[in-house]
Each structure stands twice: as C-alpha cells, then as structure tokens.
PDB file of C-alpha atoms in Angstrom:
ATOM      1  CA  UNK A  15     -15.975 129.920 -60.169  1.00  0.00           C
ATOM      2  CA  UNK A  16     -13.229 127.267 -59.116  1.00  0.00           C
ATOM      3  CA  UNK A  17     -10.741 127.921 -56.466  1.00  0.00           C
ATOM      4  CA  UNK A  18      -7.356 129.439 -57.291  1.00  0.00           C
ATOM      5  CA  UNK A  19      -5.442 126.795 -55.693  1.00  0.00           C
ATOM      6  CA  UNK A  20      -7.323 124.538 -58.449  1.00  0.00           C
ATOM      7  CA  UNK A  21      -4.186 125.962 -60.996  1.00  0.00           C
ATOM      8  CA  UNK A  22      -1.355 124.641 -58.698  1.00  0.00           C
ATOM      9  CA  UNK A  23      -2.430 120.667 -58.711  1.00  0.00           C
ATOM     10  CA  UNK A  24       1.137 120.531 -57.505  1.00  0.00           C
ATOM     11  CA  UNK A  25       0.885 121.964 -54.278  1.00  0.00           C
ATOM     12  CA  UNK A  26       1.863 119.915 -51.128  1.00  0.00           C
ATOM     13  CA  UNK A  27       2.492 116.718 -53.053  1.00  0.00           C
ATOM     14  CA  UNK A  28      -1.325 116.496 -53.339  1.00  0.00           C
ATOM     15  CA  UNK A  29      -3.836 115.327 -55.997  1.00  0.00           C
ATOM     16  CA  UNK A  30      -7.198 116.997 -56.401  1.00  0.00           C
ATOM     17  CA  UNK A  31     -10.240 114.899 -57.004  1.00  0.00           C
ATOM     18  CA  UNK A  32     -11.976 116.795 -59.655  1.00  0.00           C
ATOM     19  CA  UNK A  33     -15.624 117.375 -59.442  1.00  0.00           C
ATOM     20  CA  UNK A  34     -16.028 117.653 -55.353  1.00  0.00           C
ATOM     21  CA  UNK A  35     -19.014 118.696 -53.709  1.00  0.00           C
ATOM     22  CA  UNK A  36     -17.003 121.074 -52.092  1.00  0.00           C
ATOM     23  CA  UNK A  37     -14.217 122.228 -54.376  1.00  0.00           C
ATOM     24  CA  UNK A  38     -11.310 121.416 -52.141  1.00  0.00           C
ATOM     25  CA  UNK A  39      -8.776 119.556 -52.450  1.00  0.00           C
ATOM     26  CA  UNK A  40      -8.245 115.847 -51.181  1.00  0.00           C
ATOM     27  CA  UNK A  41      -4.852 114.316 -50.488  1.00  0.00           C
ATOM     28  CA  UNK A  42      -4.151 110.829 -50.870  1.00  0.00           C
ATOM     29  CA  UNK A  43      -2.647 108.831 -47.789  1.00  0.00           C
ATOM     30  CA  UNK A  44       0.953 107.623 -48.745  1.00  0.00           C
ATOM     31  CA  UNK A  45      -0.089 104.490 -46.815  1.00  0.00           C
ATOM     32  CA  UNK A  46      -3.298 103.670 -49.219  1.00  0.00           C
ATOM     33  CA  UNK A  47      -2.339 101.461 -52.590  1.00  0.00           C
ATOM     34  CA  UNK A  48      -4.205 103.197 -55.606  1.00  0.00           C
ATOM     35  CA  UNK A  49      -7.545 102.072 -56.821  1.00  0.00           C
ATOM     36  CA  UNK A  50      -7.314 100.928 -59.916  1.00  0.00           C
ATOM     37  CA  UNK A  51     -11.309 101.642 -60.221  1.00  0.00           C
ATOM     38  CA  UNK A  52     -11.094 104.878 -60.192  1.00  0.00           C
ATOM     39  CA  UNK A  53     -12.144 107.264 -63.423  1.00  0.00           C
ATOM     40  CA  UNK A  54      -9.292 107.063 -66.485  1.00  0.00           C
ATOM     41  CA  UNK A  55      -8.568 110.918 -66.112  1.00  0.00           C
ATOM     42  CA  UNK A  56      -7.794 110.576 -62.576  1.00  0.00           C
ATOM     43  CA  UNK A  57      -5.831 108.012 -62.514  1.00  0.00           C
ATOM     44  CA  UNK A  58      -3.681 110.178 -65.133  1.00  0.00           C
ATOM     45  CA  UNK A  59      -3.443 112.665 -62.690  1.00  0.00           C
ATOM     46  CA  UNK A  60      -2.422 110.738 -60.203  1.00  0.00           C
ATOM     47  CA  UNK A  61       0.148 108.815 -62.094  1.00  0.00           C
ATOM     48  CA  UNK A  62       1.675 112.128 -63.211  1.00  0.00           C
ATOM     49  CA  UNK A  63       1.693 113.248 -59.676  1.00  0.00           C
ATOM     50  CA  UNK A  64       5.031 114.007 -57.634  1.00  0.00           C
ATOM     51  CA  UNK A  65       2.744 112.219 -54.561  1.00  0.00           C
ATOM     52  CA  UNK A  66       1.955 109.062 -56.352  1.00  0.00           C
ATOM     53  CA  UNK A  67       5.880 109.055 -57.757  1.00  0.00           C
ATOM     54  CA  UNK A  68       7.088 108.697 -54.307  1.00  0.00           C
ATOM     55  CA  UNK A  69       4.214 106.270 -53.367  1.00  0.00           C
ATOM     56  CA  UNK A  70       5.786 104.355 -55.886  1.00  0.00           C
ATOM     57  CA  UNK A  71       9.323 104.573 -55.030  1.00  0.00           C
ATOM     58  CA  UNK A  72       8.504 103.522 -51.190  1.00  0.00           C
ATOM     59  CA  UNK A  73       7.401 100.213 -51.990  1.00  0.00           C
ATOM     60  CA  UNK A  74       9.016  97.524 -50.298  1.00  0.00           C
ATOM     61  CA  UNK A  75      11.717  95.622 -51.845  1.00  0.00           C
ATOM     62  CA  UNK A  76       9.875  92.246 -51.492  1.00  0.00           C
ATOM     63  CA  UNK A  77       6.965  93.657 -53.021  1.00  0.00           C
ATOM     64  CA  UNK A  78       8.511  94.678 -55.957  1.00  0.00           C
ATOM     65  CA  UNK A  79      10.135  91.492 -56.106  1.00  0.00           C
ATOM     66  CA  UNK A  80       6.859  89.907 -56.149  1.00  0.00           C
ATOM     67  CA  UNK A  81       5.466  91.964 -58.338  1.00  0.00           C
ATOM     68  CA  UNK A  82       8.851  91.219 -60.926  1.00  0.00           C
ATOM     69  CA  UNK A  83       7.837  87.700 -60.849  1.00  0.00           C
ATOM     70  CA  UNK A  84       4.693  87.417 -61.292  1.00  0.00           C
ATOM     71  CA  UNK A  85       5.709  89.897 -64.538  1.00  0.00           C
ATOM     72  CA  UNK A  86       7.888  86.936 -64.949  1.00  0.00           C
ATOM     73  CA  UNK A  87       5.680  84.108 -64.541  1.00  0.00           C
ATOM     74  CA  UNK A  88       2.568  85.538 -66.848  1.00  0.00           C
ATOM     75  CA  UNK A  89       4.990  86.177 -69.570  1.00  0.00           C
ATOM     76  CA  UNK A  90       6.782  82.257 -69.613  1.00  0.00           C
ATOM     77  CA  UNK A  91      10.275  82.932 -68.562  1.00  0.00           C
ATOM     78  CA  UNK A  92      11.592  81.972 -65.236  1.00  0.00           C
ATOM     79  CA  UNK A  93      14.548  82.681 -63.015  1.00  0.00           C
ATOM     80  CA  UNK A  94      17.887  82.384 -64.942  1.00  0.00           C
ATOM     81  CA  UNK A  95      18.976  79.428 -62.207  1.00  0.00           C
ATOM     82  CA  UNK A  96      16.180  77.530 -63.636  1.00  0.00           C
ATOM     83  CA  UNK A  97      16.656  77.788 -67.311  1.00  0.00           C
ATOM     84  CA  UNK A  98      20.173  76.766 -66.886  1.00  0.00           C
ATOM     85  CA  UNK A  99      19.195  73.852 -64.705  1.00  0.00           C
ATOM     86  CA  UNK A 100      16.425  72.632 -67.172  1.00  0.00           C
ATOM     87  CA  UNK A 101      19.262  73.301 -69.893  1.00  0.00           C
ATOM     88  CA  UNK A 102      21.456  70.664 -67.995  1.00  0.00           C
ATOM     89  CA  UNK A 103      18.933  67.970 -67.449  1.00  0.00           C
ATOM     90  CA  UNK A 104      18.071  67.988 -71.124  1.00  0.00           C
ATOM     91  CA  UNK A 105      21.233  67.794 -71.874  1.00  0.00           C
ATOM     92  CA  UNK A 106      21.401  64.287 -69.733  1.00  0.00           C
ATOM     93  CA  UNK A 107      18.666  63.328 -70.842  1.00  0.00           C
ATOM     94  CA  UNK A 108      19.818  63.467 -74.659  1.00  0.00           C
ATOM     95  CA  UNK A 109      23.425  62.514 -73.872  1.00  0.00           C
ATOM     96  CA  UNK A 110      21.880  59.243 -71.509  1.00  0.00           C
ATOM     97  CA  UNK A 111      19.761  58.400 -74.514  1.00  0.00           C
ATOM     98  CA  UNK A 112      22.614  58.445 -76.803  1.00  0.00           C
ATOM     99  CA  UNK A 113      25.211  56.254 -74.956  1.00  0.00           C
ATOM    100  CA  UNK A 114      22.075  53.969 -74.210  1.00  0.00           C
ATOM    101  CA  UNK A 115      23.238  51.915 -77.343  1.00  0.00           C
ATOM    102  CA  UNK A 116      22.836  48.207 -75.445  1.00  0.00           C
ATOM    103  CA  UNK A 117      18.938  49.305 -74.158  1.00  0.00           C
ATOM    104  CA  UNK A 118      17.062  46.628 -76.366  1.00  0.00           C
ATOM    105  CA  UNK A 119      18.920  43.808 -78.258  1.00  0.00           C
ATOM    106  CA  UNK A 120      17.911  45.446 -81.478  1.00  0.00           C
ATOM    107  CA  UNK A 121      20.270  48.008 -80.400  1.00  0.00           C
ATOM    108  CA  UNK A 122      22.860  49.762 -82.360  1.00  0.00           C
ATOM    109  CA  UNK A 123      25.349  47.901 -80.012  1.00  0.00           C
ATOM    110  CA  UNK A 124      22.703  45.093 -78.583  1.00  0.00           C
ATOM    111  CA  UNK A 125      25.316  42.304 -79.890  1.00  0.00           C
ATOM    112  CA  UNK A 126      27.223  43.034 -76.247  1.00  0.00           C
ATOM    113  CA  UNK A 127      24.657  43.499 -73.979  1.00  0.00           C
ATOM    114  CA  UNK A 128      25.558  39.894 -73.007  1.00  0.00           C
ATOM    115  CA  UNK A 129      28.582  41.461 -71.789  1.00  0.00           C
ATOM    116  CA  UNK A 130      27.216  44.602 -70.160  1.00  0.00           C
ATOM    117  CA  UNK A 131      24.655  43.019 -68.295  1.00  0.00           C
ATOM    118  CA  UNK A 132      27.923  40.754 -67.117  1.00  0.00           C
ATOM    119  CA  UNK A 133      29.471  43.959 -66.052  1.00  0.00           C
ATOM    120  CA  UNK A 134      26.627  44.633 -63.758  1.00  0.00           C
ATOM    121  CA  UNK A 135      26.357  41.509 -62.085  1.00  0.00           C
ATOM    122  CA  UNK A 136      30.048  41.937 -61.251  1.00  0.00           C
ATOM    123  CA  UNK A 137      28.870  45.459 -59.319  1.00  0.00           C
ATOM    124  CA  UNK A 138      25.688  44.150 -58.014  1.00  0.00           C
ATOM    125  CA  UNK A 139      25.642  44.065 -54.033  1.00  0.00           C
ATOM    126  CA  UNK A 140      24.159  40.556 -53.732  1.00  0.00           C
ATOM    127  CA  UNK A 141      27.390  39.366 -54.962  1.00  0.00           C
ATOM    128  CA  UNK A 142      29.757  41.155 -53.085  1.00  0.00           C
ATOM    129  CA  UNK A 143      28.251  40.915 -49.980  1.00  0.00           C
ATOM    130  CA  UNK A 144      28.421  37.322 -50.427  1.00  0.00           C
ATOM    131  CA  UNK A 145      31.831  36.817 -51.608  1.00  0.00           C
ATOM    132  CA  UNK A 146      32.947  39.340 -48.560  1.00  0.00           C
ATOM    133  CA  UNK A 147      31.215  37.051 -46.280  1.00  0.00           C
ATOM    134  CA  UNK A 148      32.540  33.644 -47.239  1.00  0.00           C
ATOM    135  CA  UNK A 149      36.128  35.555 -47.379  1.00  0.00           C
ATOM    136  CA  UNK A 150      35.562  36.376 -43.936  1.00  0.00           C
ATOM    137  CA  UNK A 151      34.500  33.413 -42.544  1.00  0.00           C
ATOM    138  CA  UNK A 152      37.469  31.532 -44.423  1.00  0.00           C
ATOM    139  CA  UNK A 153      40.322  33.919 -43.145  1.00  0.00           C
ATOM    140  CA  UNK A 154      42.194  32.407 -40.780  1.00  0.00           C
ATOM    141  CA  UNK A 155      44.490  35.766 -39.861  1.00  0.00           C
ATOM    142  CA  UNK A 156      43.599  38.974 -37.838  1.00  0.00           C
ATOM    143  CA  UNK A 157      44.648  41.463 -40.278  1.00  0.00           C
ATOM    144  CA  UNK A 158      42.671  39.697 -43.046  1.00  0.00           C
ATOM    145  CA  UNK A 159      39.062  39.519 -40.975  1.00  0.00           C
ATOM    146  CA  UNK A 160      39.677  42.750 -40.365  1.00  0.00           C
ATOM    147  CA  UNK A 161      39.780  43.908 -44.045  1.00  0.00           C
ATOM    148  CA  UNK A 162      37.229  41.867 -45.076  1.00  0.00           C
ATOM    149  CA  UNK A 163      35.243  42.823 -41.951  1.00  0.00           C
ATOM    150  CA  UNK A 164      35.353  46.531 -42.914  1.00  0.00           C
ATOM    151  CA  UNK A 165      34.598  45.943 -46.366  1.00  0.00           C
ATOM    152  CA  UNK A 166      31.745  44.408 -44.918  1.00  0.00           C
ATOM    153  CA  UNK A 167      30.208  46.915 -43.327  1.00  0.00           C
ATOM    154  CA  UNK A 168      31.216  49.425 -46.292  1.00  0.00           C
ATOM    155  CA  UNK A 169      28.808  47.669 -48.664  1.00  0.00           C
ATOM    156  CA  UNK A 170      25.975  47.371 -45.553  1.00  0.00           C
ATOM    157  CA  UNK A 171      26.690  51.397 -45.031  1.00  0.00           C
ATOM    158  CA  UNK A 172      26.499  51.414 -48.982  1.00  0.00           C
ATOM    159  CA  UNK A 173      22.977  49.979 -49.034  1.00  0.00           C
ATOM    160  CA  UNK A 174      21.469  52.062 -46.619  1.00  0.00           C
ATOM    161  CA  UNK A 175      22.833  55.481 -47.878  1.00  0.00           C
ATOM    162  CA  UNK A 176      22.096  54.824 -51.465  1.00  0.00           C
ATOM    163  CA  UNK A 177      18.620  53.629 -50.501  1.00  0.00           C
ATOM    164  CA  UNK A 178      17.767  56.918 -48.329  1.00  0.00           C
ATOM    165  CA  UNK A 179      19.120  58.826 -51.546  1.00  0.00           C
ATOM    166  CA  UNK A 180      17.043  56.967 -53.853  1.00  0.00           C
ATOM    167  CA  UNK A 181      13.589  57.607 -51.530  1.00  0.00           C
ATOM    168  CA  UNK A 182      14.350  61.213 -51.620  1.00  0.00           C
ATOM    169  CA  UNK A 183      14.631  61.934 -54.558  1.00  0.00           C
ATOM    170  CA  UNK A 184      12.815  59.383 -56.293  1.00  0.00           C
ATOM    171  CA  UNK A 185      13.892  60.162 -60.216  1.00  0.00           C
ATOM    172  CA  UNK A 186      12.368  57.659 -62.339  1.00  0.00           C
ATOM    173  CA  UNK A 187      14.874  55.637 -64.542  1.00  0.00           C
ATOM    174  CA  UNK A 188      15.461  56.497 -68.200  1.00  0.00           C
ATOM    175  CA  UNK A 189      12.432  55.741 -70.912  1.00  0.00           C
ATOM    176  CA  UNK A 190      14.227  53.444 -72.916  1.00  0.00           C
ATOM    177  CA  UNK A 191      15.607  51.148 -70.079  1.00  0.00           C
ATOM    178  CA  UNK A 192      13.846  47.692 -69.646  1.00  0.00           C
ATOM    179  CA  UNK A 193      13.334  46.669 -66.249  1.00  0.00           C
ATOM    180  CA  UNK A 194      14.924  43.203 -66.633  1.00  0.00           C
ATOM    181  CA  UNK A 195      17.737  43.806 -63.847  1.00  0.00           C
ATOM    182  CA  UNK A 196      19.094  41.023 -61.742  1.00  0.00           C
ATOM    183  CA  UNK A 197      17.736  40.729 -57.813  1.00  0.00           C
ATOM    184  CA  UNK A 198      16.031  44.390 -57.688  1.00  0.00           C
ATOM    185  CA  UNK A 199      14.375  45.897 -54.885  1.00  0.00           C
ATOM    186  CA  UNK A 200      11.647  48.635 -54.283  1.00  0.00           C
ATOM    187  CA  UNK A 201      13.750  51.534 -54.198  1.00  0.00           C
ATOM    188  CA  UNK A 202      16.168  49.919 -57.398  1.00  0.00           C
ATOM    189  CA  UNK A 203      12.737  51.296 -59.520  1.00  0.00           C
ATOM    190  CA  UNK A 204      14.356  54.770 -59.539  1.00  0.00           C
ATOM    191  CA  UNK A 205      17.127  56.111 -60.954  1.00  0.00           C
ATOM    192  CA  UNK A 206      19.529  58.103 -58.893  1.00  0.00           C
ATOM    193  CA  UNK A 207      22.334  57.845 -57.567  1.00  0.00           C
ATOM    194  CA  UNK A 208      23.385  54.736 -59.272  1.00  0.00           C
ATOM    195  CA  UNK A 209      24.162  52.108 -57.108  1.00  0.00           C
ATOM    196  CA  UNK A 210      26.265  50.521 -58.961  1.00  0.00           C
ATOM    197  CA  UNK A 211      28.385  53.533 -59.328  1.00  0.00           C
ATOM    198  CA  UNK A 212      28.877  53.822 -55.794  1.00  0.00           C
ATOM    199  CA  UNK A 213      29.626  50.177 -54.680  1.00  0.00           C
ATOM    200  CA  UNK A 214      32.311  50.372 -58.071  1.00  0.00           C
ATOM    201  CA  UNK A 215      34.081  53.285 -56.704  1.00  0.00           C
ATOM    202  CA  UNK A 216      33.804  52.688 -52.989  1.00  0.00           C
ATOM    203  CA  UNK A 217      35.335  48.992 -53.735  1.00  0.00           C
ATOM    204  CA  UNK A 218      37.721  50.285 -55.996  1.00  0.00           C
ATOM    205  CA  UNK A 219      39.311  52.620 -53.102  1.00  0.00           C
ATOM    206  CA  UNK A 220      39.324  50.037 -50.556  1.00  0.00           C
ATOM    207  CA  UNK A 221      40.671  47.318 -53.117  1.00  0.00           C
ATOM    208  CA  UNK A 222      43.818  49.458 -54.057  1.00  0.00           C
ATOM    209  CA  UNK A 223      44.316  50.908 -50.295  1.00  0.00           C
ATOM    210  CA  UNK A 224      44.382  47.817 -48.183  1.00  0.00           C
ATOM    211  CA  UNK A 225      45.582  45.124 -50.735  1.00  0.00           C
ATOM    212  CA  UNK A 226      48.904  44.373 -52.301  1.00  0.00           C
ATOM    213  CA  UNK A 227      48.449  43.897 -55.556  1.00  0.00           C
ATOM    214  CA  UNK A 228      50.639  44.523 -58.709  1.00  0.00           C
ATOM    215  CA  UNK A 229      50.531  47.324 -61.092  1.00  0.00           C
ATOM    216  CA  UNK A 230      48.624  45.455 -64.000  1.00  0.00           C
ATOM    217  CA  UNK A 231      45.729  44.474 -61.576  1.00  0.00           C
ATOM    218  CA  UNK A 232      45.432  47.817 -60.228  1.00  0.00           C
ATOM    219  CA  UNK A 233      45.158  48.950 -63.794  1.00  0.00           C
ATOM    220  CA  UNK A 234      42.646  46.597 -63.828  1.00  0.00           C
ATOM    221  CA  UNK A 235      40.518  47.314 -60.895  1.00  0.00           C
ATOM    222  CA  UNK A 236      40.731  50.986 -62.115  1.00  0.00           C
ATOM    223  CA  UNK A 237      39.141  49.708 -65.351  1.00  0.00           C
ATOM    224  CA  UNK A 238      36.350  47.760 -63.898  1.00  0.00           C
ATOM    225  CA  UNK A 239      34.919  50.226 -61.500  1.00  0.00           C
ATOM    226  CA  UNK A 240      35.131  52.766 -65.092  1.00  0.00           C
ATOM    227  CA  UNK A 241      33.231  49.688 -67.059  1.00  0.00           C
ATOM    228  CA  UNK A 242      30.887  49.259 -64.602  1.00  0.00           C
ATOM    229  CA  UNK A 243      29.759  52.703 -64.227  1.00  0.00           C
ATOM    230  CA  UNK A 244      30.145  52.830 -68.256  1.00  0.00           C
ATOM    231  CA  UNK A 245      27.550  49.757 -68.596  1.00  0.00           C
ATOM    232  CA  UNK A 246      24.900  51.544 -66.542  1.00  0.00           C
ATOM    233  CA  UNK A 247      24.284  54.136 -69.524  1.00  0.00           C
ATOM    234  CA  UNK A 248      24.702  51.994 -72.457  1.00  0.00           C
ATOM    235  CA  UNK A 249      22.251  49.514 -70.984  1.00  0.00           C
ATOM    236  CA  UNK A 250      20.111  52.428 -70.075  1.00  0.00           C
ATOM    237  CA  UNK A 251      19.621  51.933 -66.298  1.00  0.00           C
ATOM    238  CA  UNK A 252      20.921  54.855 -65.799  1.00  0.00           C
ATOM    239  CA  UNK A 253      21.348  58.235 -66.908  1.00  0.00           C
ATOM    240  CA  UNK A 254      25.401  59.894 -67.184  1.00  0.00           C
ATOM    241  CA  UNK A 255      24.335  62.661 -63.773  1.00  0.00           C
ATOM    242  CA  UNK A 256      23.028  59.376 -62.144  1.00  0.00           C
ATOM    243  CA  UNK A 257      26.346  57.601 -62.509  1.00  0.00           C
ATOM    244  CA  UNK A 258      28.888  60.738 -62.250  1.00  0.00           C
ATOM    245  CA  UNK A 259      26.903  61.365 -58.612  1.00  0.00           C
ATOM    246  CA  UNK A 260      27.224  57.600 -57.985  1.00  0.00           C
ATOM    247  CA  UNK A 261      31.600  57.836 -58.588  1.00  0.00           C
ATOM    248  CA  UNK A 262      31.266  60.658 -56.401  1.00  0.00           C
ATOM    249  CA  UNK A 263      29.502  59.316 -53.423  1.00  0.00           C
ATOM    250  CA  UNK A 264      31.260  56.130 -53.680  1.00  0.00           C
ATOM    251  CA  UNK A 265      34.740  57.535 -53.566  1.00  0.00           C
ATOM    252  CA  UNK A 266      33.313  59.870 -50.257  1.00  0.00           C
ATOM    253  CA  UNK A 267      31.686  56.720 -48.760  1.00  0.00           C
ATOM    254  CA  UNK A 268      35.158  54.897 -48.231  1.00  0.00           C
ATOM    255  CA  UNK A 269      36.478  58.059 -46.193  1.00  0.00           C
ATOM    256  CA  UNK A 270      33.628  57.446 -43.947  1.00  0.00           C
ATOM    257  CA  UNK A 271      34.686  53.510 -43.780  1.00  0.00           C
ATOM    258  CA  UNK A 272      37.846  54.681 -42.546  1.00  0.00           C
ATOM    259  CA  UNK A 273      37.079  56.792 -40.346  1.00  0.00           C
ATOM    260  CA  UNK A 274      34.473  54.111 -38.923  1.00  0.00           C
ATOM    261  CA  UNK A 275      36.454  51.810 -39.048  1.00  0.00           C
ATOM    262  CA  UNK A 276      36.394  48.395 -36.947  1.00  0.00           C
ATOM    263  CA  UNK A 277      39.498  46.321 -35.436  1.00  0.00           C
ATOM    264  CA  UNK A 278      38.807  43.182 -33.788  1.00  0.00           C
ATOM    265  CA  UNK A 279      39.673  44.679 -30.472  1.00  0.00           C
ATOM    266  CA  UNK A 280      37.435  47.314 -30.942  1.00  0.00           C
ATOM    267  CA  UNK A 281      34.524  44.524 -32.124  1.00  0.00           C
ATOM    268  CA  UNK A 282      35.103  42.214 -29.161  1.00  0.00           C
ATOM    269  CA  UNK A 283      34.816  45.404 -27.047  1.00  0.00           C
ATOM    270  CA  UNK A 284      31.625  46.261 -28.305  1.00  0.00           C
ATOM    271  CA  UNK A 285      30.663  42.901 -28.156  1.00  0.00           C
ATOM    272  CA  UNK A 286      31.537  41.951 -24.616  1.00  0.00           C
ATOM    273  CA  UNK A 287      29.566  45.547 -23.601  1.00  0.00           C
ATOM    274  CA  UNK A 288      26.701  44.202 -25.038  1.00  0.00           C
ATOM    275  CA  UNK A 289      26.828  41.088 -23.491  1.00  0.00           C
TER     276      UNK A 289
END
C-alpha cells in the first residue's frame, strides 16, 4: 500500500523517485545538474516539477549564454556582428573585382594599364624618397631643408607603420592581381593597408600645407593622390577597404609629422648630444 504523501508529488518542491526500496521520497539537490540517463518517465516528472523549474531559472547567465551558442553554432548561424561583417567583405571583394578592369592586358580596360601602372610608380616610395633626398641635399635655404627634411622622415615613418600594419594583419592581395609590381618587398605580398594610399594622401597634405602653389596645381595634386589610390583597384593590387584605410591612415600620418616635427635647431641639438 503506497504512502499518502505519494498523491502530493508537489510537496516541498520535491520529486519522488518512483519505485524505492523504501517508499519515501528523495529530493533532488538544487546544486546537482540533471542526469540526462535517467528513466524517460522520470525525467517527465522532473521536468514538470516546480523544483526542477527553479533549477532551471538559477542558471547562471554565462551558462545560458553558452548554452545559446552552441544552439547557435550546431544550427549554422552566427552572431549578427559576424554576418554583417562577412556581408561587408563580400561586398569588397565583388566591388574590388569589378573596378579591377586593368588586372590582365586582356582586360575590359587593359589598353591603359600602361598608364595605371605609371600612376603607381608616381606613388611608389623608392621614388619619393629619392627625389626628397636629392631636393634636400640641393637646397641651399633653411626653411627649404627643413621641409624637405620633414617630408623625409614622413615617408621613413610611412614605411615602418604601413609595414607593422601589413605583418599584422597579413590579408593576401586580390585573386586576380598579377604580382608584376615595381621594387616589392616581403611584406608588399599582402594586401592591406595600401601603401600607396597612404604615401598619396600623407604627400598630398604636406604638399598643399607647406608649399605655395597655385590653385590649378593644387587641383592637381588633389587629383593625383585620388588617381593613385584609384589605380590600385583597377590594376587589382588592391582591394577598395584596402585603399579607403590607406586615405585614412595617410591623412592621420601627416598630423603625427607635425607634431614630430624637426627644425634644424632642434636636429643640430640632437646631433651635438649625440656627439
């Protein structure tokens, strides 16, 4: 004959475990997770039980975060922040592909990839830090070594940040590019930032800021360092994030050349401490 308390399977939050040696009733610890290898009618029970409700509604936020995710994870979709980032990068990747109309010379547009590839020799850093060196050496005023000095060590401080960039993050350049670039390096194998980008805008700053020059040839640098950055896409170096990041860290770059900036006071200074 079973117990009466065997009617009430509510009573004190408890769940009995049918079939005891005993008859009595066991209660489950709040503290112990369920075991999912117990008999199918008593885990019914116990998932209609107040007890187990309240077992349930004490679990820790970051477990039931876990839990959400894996949900997430065995079913395919991920976090919404990385949907809409893998959204975006196809979308580069498409638009880059596109505008990549000077890639191959049987290009849609491979009649001016003469020219483009002329456009990126006129951004390249061999170049400028050339030019800015013979400049230098030729000036035979203050205020002009010290321009040219700066500028100088703007497209050294150029180098080294976009090279640190490029090692980190180490994207690989766009599929239909050919790797026929003029005086690369080992980082120039991957894609972003664009360096060319970055010395085009940087330049272009420093160009308009601490030269007199008329309104048609500022028009005109304004168009270059636009061309430049332009030519990296159509010849597929490049894709349109690499270059849009490369504008931007170029144009922060030359506030940090100003606010490093060198006087030839301040260099014969340095260099008499170090002598």
């Amino acid at each position: 004959m079973p117990s009466p308390k065997a009617k009430n399977p509510g009573r004190s939050g408890g769940s009995p475990v049918l079939g005891s040696s005993n008859g009595r009733y066991e209660f489950m610890s709040l503290t112990k997770p369920l075991n999912r290898s117990s008999p199918p009618h008593l885990l019914q029970r116990q998932g209609s039980d107040p007890t187990t409700a309240r077992l349930r509604a004490s679990e820790s936020p970051t477990r039931r975060r876990g839990s959400g995710s894996s949900t997430g994870s065995a079913s395919g979709q991920g976090p919404p922040e990385e949907d809409a980032l893998s959204s975006l990068l196809a979308i580069d990747l498409w638009l880059s592909k596109q505008l990549g109309v000077c890639a191959c010379e049987d290009s849609s547009w491979g009649s001016v990839r003469p020219l483009m590839k002329l456009l990126e020799i006129s951004g390249h850093g061999i170049p400028w830090l050339a030019g800015t060196a013979y400049c230098l050496y030729k000036s035979d005023s203050a205020a002009g070594q010290e321009v040219m000095l700066n500028l100088f060590m703007g497209l050294l401080l150029d180098l080294i940040l976009v090279g640190i960039v490029k090692a980190v993050v180490r994207r690989r350049r766009p599929a239909h590019n050919r790797m026929d670039m003029f005086a690369t390096f080992s980082v120039d194998r991957y894609s972003f930032p664009s360096g060319h980008a970055t010395r085009a805008a940087m330049c272009g700053r420093f160009l308009l800021a601490h030269l007199v020059l008329a309104a048609p040839l500022r028009v005109l640098v304004l168009l270059w360092v636009g061309l430049v950055g332009l030519s990296r896409v159509m010849l597929g170096r490049h894709n349109v994030t690499d270059v849009m990041f490369g504008f931007w860290m170029g144009y922060c770059q030359y506030n940090l050349v100003e606010m490093l900036w060198l006087s030839p006071q301040t260099l014969q200074g340095l260099l008499g401490q170090s002598a």
